[in-house]
Amino acid sequence: MTIGPYTLTPVETGRFALDGGAMFGVVPKNLWNRTNPADEQNRIDMALRALLIQGNGMNILVDTGMGDKYDEKTLAIYKLDHSKWTLLSSLEQYGLKAGDITHVIQTHLHFDHCGGLVTQTAVGDLVPTFPNAKVFVQKENLKWARNPTEKDRASYLKHDWEPIAASGMLEEVDGPGEILPGIHLRIFNGHTRAQQLPLVSDGTTSVFFCADLFPTKAHINLPWIMGYDNFPLTTLEEKRALLPEAYQAGWKLFLEHDPQSGLISLESTPKGFRAVA
Ligand SMILES: [Zn+2]
């Protein structure tokens, strides 16, 4: 897909699974299980889909998957599956090496969004995966990640970003705005503090990267809100405000975690907005 000077390409980095109850909050299982069937441990399949934006001499990544700095027990809990794709193998398919990435936009610092930023070497050192990249994080999200609540402490793992901070590659962004030509960041605070979501637009065609505001297409439904969210009523209002804007402007929505659909449009129905694959 082309938008202005940019070519946009989905980058599959692997698959994992999370508890279906936690993914859908107050929604009963007999509803969510129809669209997102649970396995024997009640987990649903999740994609780890990054976005590659290329143009104007830049190779920009939005989010970096989950990475592979996990012990056996954690791998099993999250059903992490890199058998078909990894971040680097998918980039290689597009002719890119790690050194070619010029910018990374991290929507937030939860491990399933930024785990690919840092690689563990054979001798156990933690090194930046993309040595030539500038890494954009929201100042407020970094602050929260370093001092999380008990509720989302398990999702913020310091080894995912501190080696990047130590190497001077981290670029702290304070609030919304145009981060690169034609790429605007919006800020959302329901899931965690200061999730930054990029809108790539040339005025005619627009793609919005949803990350954990709409993790799967089922989450387009207003009350389908993750139990993981720190401020679910804020998420509700953020969704309520964004959907009509996205529908009226004809945005495509890029879904990071939906196991089937990476890109959807919206339709307006008497019951509210729905995803069209
Ligand atoms: Zn998250």
Coordinates of N, CA, C and O in Angstrom, one line a residue, residues 52 54 59-60 87-101:
L52 N 6.0 -1.8 8.6 CA 7.2 -1.2 7.9 C 6.7 -0.1 7.0 O 5.9 -0.2 6.2
Q54 N 8.3 2.7 4.4 CA 9.5 3.0 3.7 C 9.3 4.2 2.7 O 8.3 4.2 2.0
N59 N 13.6 3.7 6.5 CA 12.9 2.5 6.8 C 12.5 2.5 8.3 O 13.3 2.4 9.2
I60 N 11.2 2.8 8.4 CA 10.6 3.0 9.7 C 9.8 1.8 10.2 O 9.0 1.3 9.4
L87 N 11.0 -11.3 13.6 CA 11.1 -9.9 13.1 C 12.2 -9.8 12.0 O 11.9 -9.3 10.9
L88 N 13.3 -10.4 12.3 CA 14.4 -10.3 11.3 C 14.2 -11.1 10.1 O 14.6 -10.6 8.9
S89 N 13.6 -12.3 10.2 CA 13.4 -13.1 9.0 C 12.4 -12.4 8.1 O 12.5 -12.5 6.8
S90 N 11.4 -11.8 8.7 CA 10.4 -11.1 7.8 C 11.0 -9.9 7.1 O 10.7 -9.6 6.0
L91 N 11.8 -9.2 7.9 CA 12.5 -8.0 7.2 C 13.4 -8.5 6.1 O 13.5 -7.8 5.0
E92 N 14.0 -9.6 6.3 CA 14.9 -10.1 5.3 C 14.2 -10.5 4.0 O 14.7 -10.3 2.9
Q93 N 12.9 -10.9 4.2 CA 12.1 -11.2 3.0 C 11.9 -10.0 2.2 O 11.6 -10.1 1.0
Y94 N 11.9 -8.8 2.8 CA 11.7 -7.5 2.1 C 13.1 -6.9 1.7 O 13.2 -5.7 1.4
G95 N 14.2 -7.7 1.9 CA 15.5 -7.3 1.5 C 16.2 -6.3 2.5 O 17.1 -5.6 2.1
L96 N 15.7 -6.4 3.7 CA 16.3 -5.5 4.7 C 17.1 -6.2 5.8 O 16.7 -7.3 6.2
K97 N 18.1 -5.6 6.2 CA 18.9 -6.1 7.3 C 18.7 -5.2 8.5 O 18.2 -4.1 8.3
A98 N 19.0 -5.7 9.7 CA 18.8 -4.9 10.9 C 19.4 -3.5 10.8 O 18.8 -2.5 11.2
G99 N 20.5 -3.4 10.2 CA 21.2 -2.1 10.1 C 20.5 -1.1 9.2 O 20.9 0.1 9.2
D100 N 19.6 -1.6 8.4 CA 18.9 -0.7 7.5 C 17.7 0.1 8.1 O 17.2 1.1 7.5
I101 N 17.3 -0.3 9.3 CA 16.2 0.4 9.9 C 16.7 1.7 10.5 O 17.6 1.7 11.3

